[in-house]
């Protein structure tokens, strides 16, 4: 080593391992293959270059560095060749498995199913059209939190099944345990609710290894209704979004197209509907019945008719009278097609619209028959069930015989007035047009009042359950209001007439008169044969009315939400705190007794 190198080593001993690299860098003719080093000052470069020239052993060191680099490059090439050889060997050994036609078909099918599921999820989200951020989410989260809190309170206060829960819980637990042949004769509905919970329990037991019966306790069965109420909120939103695009702007009647945030608020308000909200907290069939009927209708308005018919068939398993709403859904398919053709826009007369509709149906009869085939199959299957069962009711048929209870329609109009009070008050400034229209047509007014008087006089019916069971609000409403005197209902007929005018005006403006007629026929078909005055029978007719007449006024929606919230809180508080005892009880009705809808 030269004297200059000795001098550098004495000044900085750490350069002992750096100098060969500098020499290799500056002596190499291939700059691209040489390792990069930090930039040196020009004085350093001159020093190192002089040392190479003056040192007799510099050529030997440079040769050693070159040999070291070449060996390193050869080892790296050899390792890469070994890896590629191993990959080829592995590919040859597994080519028989992965290149087999069945394996290739399975891989292709799996990828296709994955793509299809992604497309379905994407289309579902796009159809929901949920707002990215909205203060309605705060109300929805608050409602869900309050509902869960109320469920916990009810589970702690009422640890045993109450009222009809006794039959429903017992039957669901039989199915969860696999006792499929056991059936309680007191149950009058088909086993849709129990089958749903049995499927959930069997799936949960299969995944966790626990007995199925553990997932059919009273608390878990009640929790299933909470989950279904969340799904009802989503389904309502999809219906509002689809129907809001069909709204006509009519300031004279207070109708305007609504925004998606307003659709979400309408859905939230209807989810808090007192009758529906209260039965969310207990194990009854009402929540599942509403969910599948609305889901069937939502699929229908999005032209998924096979899915709609299947969901309608499931809804019938929850309550037999839902077959009426399957027929309603099928009828709306034809009505929407006729409305989309634009043939009903130029005539406002009811009989003219009926004549046009009949002509269109006869002209496209076979097309409509193929379109409605899924719904017709459900209707035909239900007809076979009625023939084999000997009636629509299963189990205890004596307490649910069909009667002609025409005043039920008047009770429904009063029910609708009470629970849509903010809407009816708002309609006071728009309804004068409708009232004046009927003032100049006294025949219609006379026909309504004569029909109502005849219905009250000849067809009023008092069910034994209504008179004997003082745990329901209908017992007190009947005694204190509707039947307080023999003439109380006659005094309330003007209120019924006002509500009837508003319903007809709103539905006929948003839709055709043909649709309005179909709605009233289906409502009458569901509630008139019922001898018992039960507000639960009015849930679906009311919800379907409100879904087709969405509210765009934020003030009215807020007042309606406040009304429902107050009623719900008071109802739950009375159920929890206002208890009483019966002198004569049995195992099915243990004390204490509670008030409920």
Coordinates of C-alpha atoms in Angstrom, one line a residue:
X1 CA 0.0 0.0 0.0
X2 CA 1.3 3.5 -0.8
X3 CA 2.3 6.2 1.6
X4 CA -0.8 8.3 0.7
X5 CA -3.0 5.3 1.7
X6 CA -1.1 5.0 5.0
X7 CA -1.7 8.7 5.7
X8 CA -5.4 8.3 5.1
X9 CA -5.7 5.3 7.4
X10 CA -3.9 7.1 10.2
X11 CA -6.2 10.0 9.9
X12 CA -9.4 7.9 9.7
X13 CA -9.1 4.2 10.6
X14 CA -12.7 3.4 9.4
X15 CA -11.7 4.0 5.8
X16 CA -9.9 0.6 5.9
X17 CA -13.1 -1.0 4.5
X18 CA -14.2 1.9 2.3
X19 CA -11.1 2.4 0.2
X20 CA -11.4 -0.8 -1.9
X21 CA -15.0 0.2 -2.8
X22 CA -13.8 3.6 -4.0
X23 CA -11.1 2.0 -6.0
X24 CA -13.6 -0.4 -7.5
X25 CA -16.0 2.3 -8.4
X26 CA -13.5 4.6 -10.1
X27 CA -11.6 1.7 -11.8
X28 CA -14.7 -0.1 -13.2
X29 CA -15.5 0.5 -16.8
X30 CA -19.1 -0.6 -16.4
X31 CA -20.8 2.1 -14.4
X32 CA -24.2 0.6 -14.5
X33 CA -23.2 -2.5 -12.7
X34 CA -21.1 -0.8 -10.1
X35 CA -22.6 0.0 -6.6
X36 CA -23.6 3.5 -6.0
X37 CA -21.9 5.5 -3.2
X38 CA -22.4 9.0 -1.8
X39 CA -20.9 11.8 -3.8
X40 CA -17.3 12.6 -2.9
X41 CA -15.5 15.9 -3.1
X42 CA -13.2 16.5 -6.0
X43 CA -10.1 16.6 -3.8
X44 CA -10.9 13.1 -2.5
X45 CA -11.2 11.8 -6.0
X46 CA -7.9 13.2 -7.0
X47 CA -6.2 11.6 -4.0
X48 CA -7.7 8.2 -4.7
X49 CA -6.8 8.4 -8.4
X50 CA -3.2 9.3 -7.6
X51 CA -3.0 6.4 -5.2
X52 CA -4.1 4.0 -7.9
X53 CA -1.5 5.3 -10.3
X54 CA 1.3 5.4 -7.8
X55 CA 0.4 2.0 -6.1
X56 CA 2.0 -1.1 -7.6
X57 CA -0.7 -3.4 -6.0
X58 CA -3.8 -1.5 -7.2
X59 CA -4.3 -3.7 -10.3
X60 CA -4.3 -6.8 -8.0
X61 CA -7.0 -5.3 -5.7
X62 CA -9.1 -4.2 -8.6
X63 CA -8.9 -7.7 -10.1
X64 CA -10.0 -9.2 -6.7
X65 CA -13.0 -6.9 -6.6
X66 CA -14.0 -7.9 -10.1
X67 CA -13.8 -11.5 -9.3
X68 CA -15.9 -11.0 -6.2
X69 CA -18.6 -9.2 -8.1
X70 CA -18.6 -11.9 -10.8
X71 CA -19.0 -14.7 -8.2
X72 CA -21.8 -12.8 -6.6
X73 CA -23.6 -12.4 -9.9
X74 CA -23.1 -16.0 -10.8
X75 CA -24.6 -17.1 -7.4
X76 CA -27.6 -14.8 -7.9
X77 CA -28.2 -16.2 -11.4
X78 CA -27.9 -19.8 -10.1
X79 CA -30.5 -19.1 -7.3
X80 CA -33.0 -17.6 -9.8
X81 CA -32.5 -20.6 -12.1
X82 CA -33.1 -23.0 -9.2
X83 CA -36.3 -21.1 -8.2
X84 CA -37.7 -21.2 -11.7
X85 CA -36.8 -24.9 -12.0
X86 CA -38.7 -25.6 -8.8
X87 CA -41.7 -23.7 -10.0
X88 CA -41.7 -25.7 -13.3
X89 CA -41.5 -28.9 -11.3
X90 CA -44.4 -27.9 -9.1
X91 CA -46.5 -26.8 -12.1
X92 CA -45.8 -30.2 -13.8
X93 CA -46.8 -32.1 -10.6
X94 CA -50.0 -30.1 -10.1
X95 CA -51.0 -29.6 -13.8
X96 CA -53.1 -32.7 -13.7
X97 CA -55.2 -31.4 -10.8
X98 CA -55.6 -27.7 -11.8
X99 CA -56.0 -28.4 -15.6
X100 CA -58.8 -30.9 -15.0
X101 CA -62.0 -29.8 -16.7
X102 CA -64.1 -30.2 -13.5
X103 CA -61.6 -28.0 -11.5
X104 CA -61.5 -25.5 -14.3
X105 CA -65.3 -25.4 -14.4
X106 CA -65.5 -25.0 -10.6
X107 CA -63.0 -22.1 -10.6
X108 CA -64.9 -20.4 -13.4
X109 CA -68.3 -20.9 -11.7
X110 CA -66.9 -19.6 -8.4
X111 CA -65.6 -16.5 -10.0
X112 CA -68.9 -16.0 -11.9
X113 CA -70.8 -16.4 -8.6
X114 CA -68.5 -13.9 -6.9
X115 CA -69.0 -11.4 -9.7
X116 CA -72.7 -11.9 -9.6
X117 CA -72.9 -11.4 -5.8
X118 CA -70.8 -8.2 -6.2
X119 CA -73.2 -7.0 -8.9
X120 CA -76.2 -7.8 -6.8
X121 CA -74.8 -5.9 -3.8
X122 CA -73.8 -3.0 -6.0
X123 CA -77.3 -2.8 -7.6
X124 CA -79.0 -3.2 -4.2
X125 CA -77.0 -0.3 -2.8
X126 CA -77.7 1.8 -5.9
X127 CA -81.4 1.1 -5.7
X128 CA -81.5 2.0 -2.0
X129 CA -79.9 5.3 -3.0
X130 CA -79.1 6.0 0.7
X131 CA -77.9 9.6 1.4
X132 CA -74.2 9.7 2.3
X133 CA -74.8 11.9 5.3
X134 CA -78.0 13.0 6.8
X135 CA -79.3 14.0 10.1
X136 CA -82.1 11.5 9.7
X137 CA -79.4 8.9 10.6
X138 CA -79.3 10.5 14.0
X139 CA -83.0 10.0 14.5
X140 CA -82.8 6.4 13.2
X141 CA -79.9 5.5 15.6
X142 CA -81.7 7.2 18.5
X143 CA -84.9 5.3 17.7
X144 CA -83.0 2.0 17.6
X145 CA -81.3 2.7 20.9
X146 CA -84.5 3.6 22.6
X147 CA -86.2 0.5 21.2
X148 CA -83.5 -1.8 22.5
X149 CA -83.8 -0.1 25.9
X150 CA -87.5 -0.7 25.9
X151 CA -87.0 -4.4 25.0
X152 CA -84.6 -4.8 27.9
X153 CA -87.1 -3.2 30.3
X154 CA -90.0 -5.4 29.0
X155 CA -87.8 -8.5 29.3
X156 CA -86.9 -7.7 32.9
X157 CA -90.5 -6.8 33.8
X158 CA -92.3 -9.6 31.9
X159 CA -90.1 -12.6 32.1
X160 CA -92.9 -15.0 31.1
X161 CA -94.8 -15.0 27.8
X162 CA -97.8 -12.6 27.9
X163 CA -101.2 -12.9 26.1
X164 CA -100.8 -14.6 22.7
X165 CA -97.1 -15.0 23.3
X166 CA -97.9 -18.1 25.3
X167 CA -99.0 -19.9 22.2
X168 CA -96.4 -18.4 19.8
X169 CA -93.4 -19.0 22.1
X170 CA -94.4 -22.6 22.9
X171 CA -94.9 -23.5 19.3
X172 CA -91.6 -21.9 18.2
X173 CA -89.8 -23.8 20.9
X174 CA -91.3 -27.1 19.7
X175 CA -90.0 -26.4 16.2
X176 CA -86.6 -25.4 17.5
X177 CA -86.4 -28.7 19.3
X178 CA -87.3 -30.6 16.1
X179 CA -90.8 -31.5 17.2
X180 CA -92.4 -30.8 13.8
X181 CA -95.6 -32.8 14.3
X182 CA -96.6 -30.9 17.4
X183 CA -99.2 -28.1 16.8
X184 CA -101.2 -26.0 19.2
X185 CA -104.9 -25.9 18.3
X186 CA -105.3 -22.4 19.7
X187 CA -103.1 -20.9 17.0
X188 CA -105.1 -19.7 14.0
X189 CA -102.3 -18.6 11.7
X190 CA -99.9 -20.6 9.5
X191 CA -96.5 -21.4 11.0
X192 CA -94.4 -18.9 9.1
X193 CA -93.0 -17.1 12.2
X194 CA -92.1 -20.4 13.9
X195 CA -90.4 -21.8 10.8
X196 CA -88.3 -18.6 10.5
X197 CA -87.1 -18.8 14.1
X198 CA -86.5 -22.6 13.8
X199 CA -84.3 -22.0 10.7
X200 CA -82.4 -19.3 12.6
X201 CA -81.9 -21.5 15.6
X202 CA -80.7 -24.5 13.6
X203 CA -78.2 -22.4 11.7
X204 CA -76.9 -20.8 14.9
X205 CA -76.7 -24.2 16.6
X206 CA -74.8 -25.7 13.7
X207 CA -72.2 -22.9 13.7
X208 CA -71.7 -22.8 17.5
X209 CA -72.3 -26.4 18.5
X210 CA -74.9 -25.4 21.1
X211 CA -78.4 -26.9 21.4
X212 CA -80.9 -25.2 19.1
X213 CA -83.3 -24.6 22.0
X214 CA -80.9 -22.1 23.5
X215 CA -81.6 -19.8 20.6
X216 CA -85.4 -19.9 21.1
X217 CA -85.6 -18.4 24.6
X218 CA -88.2 -15.6 25.1
X219 CA -85.6 -12.9 24.9
X220 CA -84.0 -14.1 21.7
X221 CA -87.4 -14.6 20.1
X222 CA -88.4 -11.0 20.9
X223 CA -85.1 -9.8 19.6
X224 CA -85.8 -11.3 16.1
X225 CA -88.7 -8.8 15.8
X226 CA -86.3 -5.9 16.4
X227 CA -84.1 -7.1 13.5
X228 CA -87.2 -7.3 11.3
X229 CA -88.2 -3.8 12.3
X230 CA -84.9 -2.5 11.0
X231 CA -85.5 -4.3 7.7
X232 CA -89.0 -2.8 7.5
X233 CA -87.3 0.7 7.7
X234 CA -85.1 -0.2 4.8
X235 CA -87.9 -1.6 2.7
X236 CA -90.1 1.4 3.3
X237 CA -87.3 3.6 2.1
X238 CA -87.0 1.7 -1.1
X239 CA -90.7 2.0 -1.7
X240 CA -90.7 5.7 -1.0
X241 CA -87.8 6.3 -3.3
X242 CA -89.5 4.4 -6.1
X243 CA -93.0 5.9 -5.7
X244 CA -91.7 9.5 -5.2
X245 CA -90.6 9.6 -8.8
X246 CA -94.2 9.2 -9.9
X247 CA -95.6 12.1 -7.9
X248 CA -97.2 14.9 -9.8
X249 CA -96.7 18.4 -8.7
X250 CA -100.1 19.6 -7.7
X251 CA -100.0 22.7 -5.3
X252 CA -103.8 22.8 -5.2
X253 CA -103.8 19.5 -3.3
X254 CA -100.5 19.9 -1.5
X255 CA -98.7 17.3 -3.5
X256 CA -95.0 17.7 -4.4
X257 CA -92.1 15.4 -5.4
X258 CA -89.9 14.7 -2.4
X259 CA -86.2 14.4 -1.9
X260 CA -84.5 11.2 -0.8
X261 CA -83.8 12.7 2.7
X262 CA -87.5 13.4 3.1
X263 CA -88.1 9.8 1.9
X264 CA -85.9 8.6 4.8
X265 CA -87.7 10.7 7.2
X266 CA -91.1 9.4 6.1
X267 CA -89.7 5.8 6.5
X268 CA -88.5 6.6 10.0
X269 CA -91.8 8.1 11.0
X270 CA -93.7 5.1 9.8
X271 CA -91.3 2.7 11.5
X272 CA -92.4 4.5 14.7
X273 CA -96.1 3.9 13.9
X274 CA -97.5 3.0 17.4
X275 CA -99.2 -0.3 16.6
X276 CA -96.2 -1.6 14.7
X277 CA -93.7 -0.2 17.2
X278 CA -95.4 -1.8 20.2
X279 CA -95.6 -5.3 18.7
X280 CA -91.9 -5.0 17.8
X281 CA -91.3 -5.4 21.5
X282 CA -93.2 -8.7 21.9
X283 CA -93.2 -12.0 20.0
X284 CA -96.2 -11.6 17.7
X285 CA -96.8 -12.3 14.0
X286 CA -97.5 -8.7 13.0
X287 CA -93.9 -7.5 12.4
X288 CA -93.0 -10.5 10.1
X289 CA -96.3 -10.1 8.3
X290 CA -95.7 -6.4 7.5
X291 CA -92.1 -7.0 6.5
X292 CA -92.8 -9.7 3.9
X293 CA -95.8 -7.9 2.5
X294 CA -93.9 -4.6 2.0
X295 CA -90.8 -6.5 0.7
X296 CA -93.1 -8.2 -1.9
X297 CA -94.5 -4.9 -2.9
X298 CA -91.1 -3.3 -3.1
X299 CA -89.9 -6.1 -5.5
X300 CA -93.0 -5.6 -7.6
X301 CA -92.6 -1.9 -8.3
X302 CA -89.0 -2.7 -9.3
X303 CA -90.3 -5.3 -11.7
X304 CA -88.9 -8.4 -9.9
X305 CA -92.1 -10.3 -10.1
X306 CA -90.9 -13.8 -9.3
X307 CA -89.2 -12.6 -6.1
X308 CA -92.3 -10.6 -5.3
X309 CA -94.6 -13.6 -5.6
X310 CA -92.2 -15.7 -3.5
X311 CA -92.1 -13.1 -0.7
X312 CA -95.9 -12.8 -0.9
X313 CA -96.2 -16.5 -0.4
X314 CA -94.0 -16.2 2.7
X315 CA -96.2 -13.4 4.0
X316 CA -99.2 -15.7 3.7
X317 CA -97.5 -18.1 6.1
X318 CA -97.4 -15.3 8.7
X319 CA -101.1 -14.4 8.2
X320 CA -103.6 -15.8 5.8
X321 CA -105.3 -12.5 5.0
X322 CA -102.1 -11.3 3.4
X323 CA -103.3 -13.2 0.3
X324 CA -105.4 -10.1 -0.3
X325 CA -102.2 -8.0 -0.6
X326 CA -100.7 -10.5 -3.0
X327 CA -103.7 -9.8 -5.2
X328 CA -103.3 -6.1 -4.6
X329 CA -99.7 -6.3 -5.7
X330 CA -100.7 -8.2 -8.9
X331 CA -103.3 -5.6 -9.7
X332 CA -100.9 -2.7 -9.3
X333 CA -98.6 -4.4 -11.9
X334 CA -101.3 -4.1 -14.5
X335 CA -102.4 -0.6 -13.4
X336 CA -98.8 0.7 -13.5
X337 CA -98.4 -0.7 -17.1
X338 CA -101.7 1.1 -18.1
X339 CA -100.6 4.3 -16.5
X340 CA -97.2 4.2 -18.2
X341 CA -98.8 3.9 -21.5
X342 CA -100.3 7.4 -20.9
X343 CA -103.8 6.4 -21.8
X344 CA -105.4 7.6 -18.5
X345 CA -103.9 11.1 -18.4
X346 CA -106.5 12.7 -20.7
X347 CA -109.6 11.6 -18.8
X348 CA -110.5 12.3 -15.2
X349 CA -113.9 10.6 -15.2
X350 CA -113.9 7.3 -13.3
X351 CA -116.0 5.4 -15.8
X352 CA -113.9 6.6 -18.7
X353 CA -110.8 5.4 -17.0
X354 CA -112.4 2.0 -16.3
X355 CA -113.5 1.7 -19.9
X356 CA -109.9 2.4 -21.1
X357 CA -108.4 0.0 -18.6
X358 CA -110.8 -2.8 -19.6
X359 CA -110.0 -2.3 -23.3
X360 CA -106.2 -2.4 -22.6
X361 CA -106.5 -5.5 -20.5
X362 CA -108.5 -7.3 -23.2
X363 CA -106.1 -6.3 -25.9
X364 CA -103.0 -7.4 -24.0
X365 CA -104.6 -10.3 -22.1
X366 CA -102.0 -13.0 -22.8
X367 CA -99.1 -10.6 -22.1
X368 CA -100.6 -9.7 -18.8
X369 CA -101.3 -13.4 -18.0
X370 CA -97.6 -14.3 -18.5
X371 CA -96.6 -11.3 -16.5
X372 CA -98.8 -12.2 -13.6
X373 CA -98.2 -15.9 -13.7
X374 CA -96.1 -16.0 -10.4
X375 CA -98.8 -14.2 -8.5
X376 CA -101.5 -16.4 -10.0
X377 CA -99.7 -19.5 -8.9
X378 CA -99.7 -18.2 -5.3
X379 CA -103.4 -17.4 -5.5
X380 CA -104.1 -20.8 -6.9
X381 CA -102.1 -22.5 -4.2
X382 CA -104.0 -20.6 -1.5
X383 CA -107.3 -21.7 -3.1
X384 CA -106.2 -25.3 -2.8
X385 CA -105.3 -24.7 0.8
X386 CA -108.8 -23.3 1.5
X387 CA -110.4 -26.3 -0.1
X388 CA -108.3 -28.8 1.9
X389 CA -108.5 -26.9 5.2
X390 CA -112.2 -26.2 4.9
X391 CA -111.7 -22.5 5.5
X392 CA -109.1 -19.7 5.8
X393 CA -108.6 -20.2 9.6
X394 CA -106.4 -23.0 11.1
X395 CA -106.8 -24.2 14.6
X396 CA -109.6 -22.6 16.7
X397 CA -112.1 -21.7 13.9
X398 CA -115.0 -21.0 16.2
X399 CA -113.6 -17.7 17.5
X400 CA -112.8 -16.4 14.0
X401 CA -115.7 -17.0 11.8
X402 CA -116.2 -14.6 8.9
X403 CA -119.1 -12.1 9.2
X404 CA -120.3 -9.0 7.3
X405 CA -119.0 -6.3 9.6
X406 CA -119.3 -3.3 7.4
X407 CA -118.8 -0.7 10.2
X408 CA -115.2 -1.9 10.3
X409 CA -114.6 0.4 7.4
X410 CA -115.9 3.4 9.4
X411 CA -113.7 2.4 12.3
X412 CA -110.7 2.3 10.0
X413 CA -111.4 5.9 8.8
X414 CA -111.5 7.1 12.4
X415 CA -108.3 5.2 13.1
X416 CA -106.6 6.8 10.1
X417 CA -107.8 10.2 11.2
X418 CA -106.4 9.8 14.7
X419 CA -103.0 8.5 13.6
X420 CA -102.5 11.0 10.8
X421 CA -103.9 14.0 12.7
X422 CA -101.1 16.4 11.5
X423 CA -101.8 15.5 7.9
X424 CA -105.6 16.0 8.3
X425 CA -105.1 19.4 9.9
X426 CA -102.7 20.4 7.1
X427 CA -105.3 19.2 4.6
X428 CA -107.8 21.7 5.9
X429 CA -106.4 24.4 3.6
X430 CA -106.5 22.2 0.5
X431 CA -109.6 20.1 1.1
X432 CA -112.0 23.0 0.3
X433 CA -111.6 22.2 -3.4
X434 CA -112.6 18.6 -2.8
X435 CA -115.5 19.6 -0.5
X436 CA -116.9 22.1 -3.0
X437 CA -116.6 19.5 -5.7
X438 CA -118.8 17.1 -3.7
X439 CA -121.2 19.9 -2.6
X440 CA -122.2 20.3 -6.2
X441 CA -122.7 16.5 -6.5
X442 CA -125.1 15.8 -3.6
X443 CA -125.8 12.3 -4.9
X444 CA -122.3 11.2 -3.8
X445 CA -122.7 12.7 -0.4
X446 CA -126.1 11.2 0.1
X447 CA -124.9 7.8 -1.1
X448 CA -122.0 7.8 1.5
X449 CA -124.2 8.7 4.5
X450 CA -127.0 6.4 3.6
X451 CA -124.5 3.5 3.2
X452 CA -122.9 4.4 6.6
X453 CA -126.2 4.6 8.4
X454 CA -127.4 1.3 7.0
X455 CA -124.1 -0.4 7.9
X456 CA -124.3 0.9 11.5
X457 CA -127.9 -0.1 11.9
X458 CA -128.0 -3.6 10.4
X459 CA -124.4 -4.8 10.5
X460 CA -122.9 -3.7 13.8
X461 CA -121.3 -6.6 15.5
X462 CA -119.8 -7.0 19.0
X463 CA -117.3 -9.8 19.4
X464 CA -117.2 -11.6 22.8
X465 CA -113.4 -11.0 23.0
X466 CA -114.0 -7.2 22.7
X467 CA -116.5 -7.2 25.6
X468 CA -114.7 -9.6 27.9
X469 CA -111.0 -8.7 27.8
X470 CA -110.2 -5.5 29.6
X471 CA -106.5 -5.7 28.9
X472 CA -106.8 -4.1 25.4
X473 CA -107.2 -0.4 24.6
X474 CA -110.0 -1.3 22.2
X475 CA -112.1 -2.5 25.2
X476 CA -112.1 1.1 26.6
X477 CA -112.3 2.9 23.2
X478 CA -115.3 0.9 22.4
X479 CA -117.0 1.5 25.8
X480 CA -116.0 5.1 26.3
X481 CA -116.1 6.5 22.7
X482 CA -117.5 4.4 19.9
X483 CA -120.4 2.8 21.9
X484 CA -120.8 5.3 24.6
X485 CA -124.4 5.9 23.4
X486 CA -126.4 4.3 20.6
X487 CA -125.8 7.4 18.4
X488 CA -122.2 8.2 19.0
X489 CA -121.0 6.6 15.7
X490 CA -123.6 8.6 13.9
X491 CA -122.2 11.8 15.3
X492 CA -118.7 10.8 14.0
X493 CA -119.9 10.2 10.4
X494 CA -118.9 13.7 9.2
X495 CA -115.3 13.0 10.4
X496 CA -115.4 9.7 8.4
X497 CA -116.7 11.5 5.4
X498 CA -114.0 14.2 5.5
X499 CA -111.2 11.5 5.8
X500 CA -112.7 9.5 3.0
X501 CA -112.7 12.6 0.7
X502 CA -109.1 13.3 1.5
X503 CA -108.0 9.7 0.8
X504 CA -109.9 9.6 -2.5
X505 CA -108.5 13.0 -3.6
X506 CA -104.9 12.2 -2.7
X507 CA -104.8 8.7 -4.1
X508 CA -106.6 9.7 -7.3
X509 CA -104.2 12.5 -7.9
X510 CA -101.0 10.6 -7.3
X511 CA -102.4 7.5 -9.1
X512 CA -105.3 6.7 -11.2
X513 CA -108.9 6.2 -10.0
X514 CA -108.5 2.6 -11.0
X515 CA -105.8 2.3 -8.4
X516 CA -107.9 4.0 -5.7
X517 CA -110.7 1.6 -6.3
X518 CA -108.4 -1.4 -6.0
X519 CA -107.0 -0.1 -2.7
X520 CA -110.4 0.3 -1.2
X521 CA -111.6 -3.1 -2.4
X522 CA -108.6 -4.8 -0.8
X523 CA -109.0 -2.8 2.5
X524 CA -112.6 -3.8 2.7
X525 CA -111.8 -7.4 1.8
X526 CA -109.4 -7.6 4.8
X527 CA -111.3 -5.8 7.5
X528 CA -115.0 -6.3 6.8
X529 CA -115.1 -10.1 7.4
X530 CA -113.4 -9.6 10.8
X531 CA -115.9 -9.7 13.6
X532 CA -113.4 -8.5 16.2
X533 CA -112.6 -4.8 16.4
X534 CA -108.8 -5.2 16.5
X535 CA -106.5 -2.3 15.6
X536 CA -103.8 -4.7 14.4
X537 CA -105.9 -5.4 11.4
X538 CA -105.5 -1.8 10.3
X539 CA -101.7 -1.7 10.3
X540 CA -101.1 -2.8 6.7
X541 CA -104.0 -0.7 5.2
X542 CA -102.7 2.4 7.0
X543 CA -99.1 1.8 6.0
X544 CA -99.9 1.2 2.3
X545 CA -102.0 4.4 2.3
X546 CA -99.1 6.4 3.7
X547 CA -96.6 4.9 1.4
X548 CA -98.5 6.0 -1.6
X549 CA -99.1 9.5 -0.2
X550 CA -95.7 10.6 1.2
X551 CA -95.4 13.8 3.2
X552 CA -93.0 16.5 2.0
X553 CA -93.6 19.1 4.8
X554 CA -90.9 18.9 7.4
X555 CA -93.1 20.5 10.0
X556 CA -95.8 17.9 9.5
X557 CA -93.3 15.1 9.6
X558 CA -91.8 16.4 12.8
X559 CA -95.2 16.8 14.4
X560 CA -96.2 13.3 13.3
X561 CA -92.9 11.9 14.7
X562 CA -93.6 13.7 18.0
X563 CA -97.1 12.3 18.1
X564 CA -96.0 8.7 17.6
X565 CA -93.1 9.1 20.1
X566 CA -95.4 10.3 22.8
X567 CA -97.9 7.6 22.2
X568 CA -95.2 4.9 22.2
X569 CA -93.6 6.1 25.4
X570 CA -96.9 6.4 27.2
X571 CA -98.0 2.9 25.9
X572 CA -94.8 1.2 27.1
X573 CA -94.9 3.0 30.4
X574 CA -98.4 1.9 31.1
X575 CA -97.6 -1.6 30.0
X576 CA -94.6 -1.7 32.5
X577 CA -96.1 0.2 35.5
X578 CA -99.9 0.0 35.4
X579 CA -100.5 -3.6 36.4
X580 CA -103.5 -5.2 37.9
X581 CA -104.7 -8.7 39.0
X582 CA -107.5 -10.9 37.9
X583 CA -109.5 -12.8 40.6
X584 CA -109.8 -15.9 38.4
X585 CA -106.6 -16.9 36.4
X586 CA -105.2 -20.0 35.0
X587 CA -101.8 -21.1 33.8
X588 CA -102.2 -19.2 30.5
X589 CA -103.1 -15.9 32.2
X590 CA -101.0 -15.5 35.3
X591 CA -101.0 -12.3 37.3
X592 CA -100.1 -9.5 37.0
X593 CA -102.1 -8.3 34.0
X594 CA -101.0 -5.5 31.8
X595 CA -102.6 -3.0 29.3
X596 CA -101.7 -3.2 25.7
X597 CA -103.0 -2.5 22.2

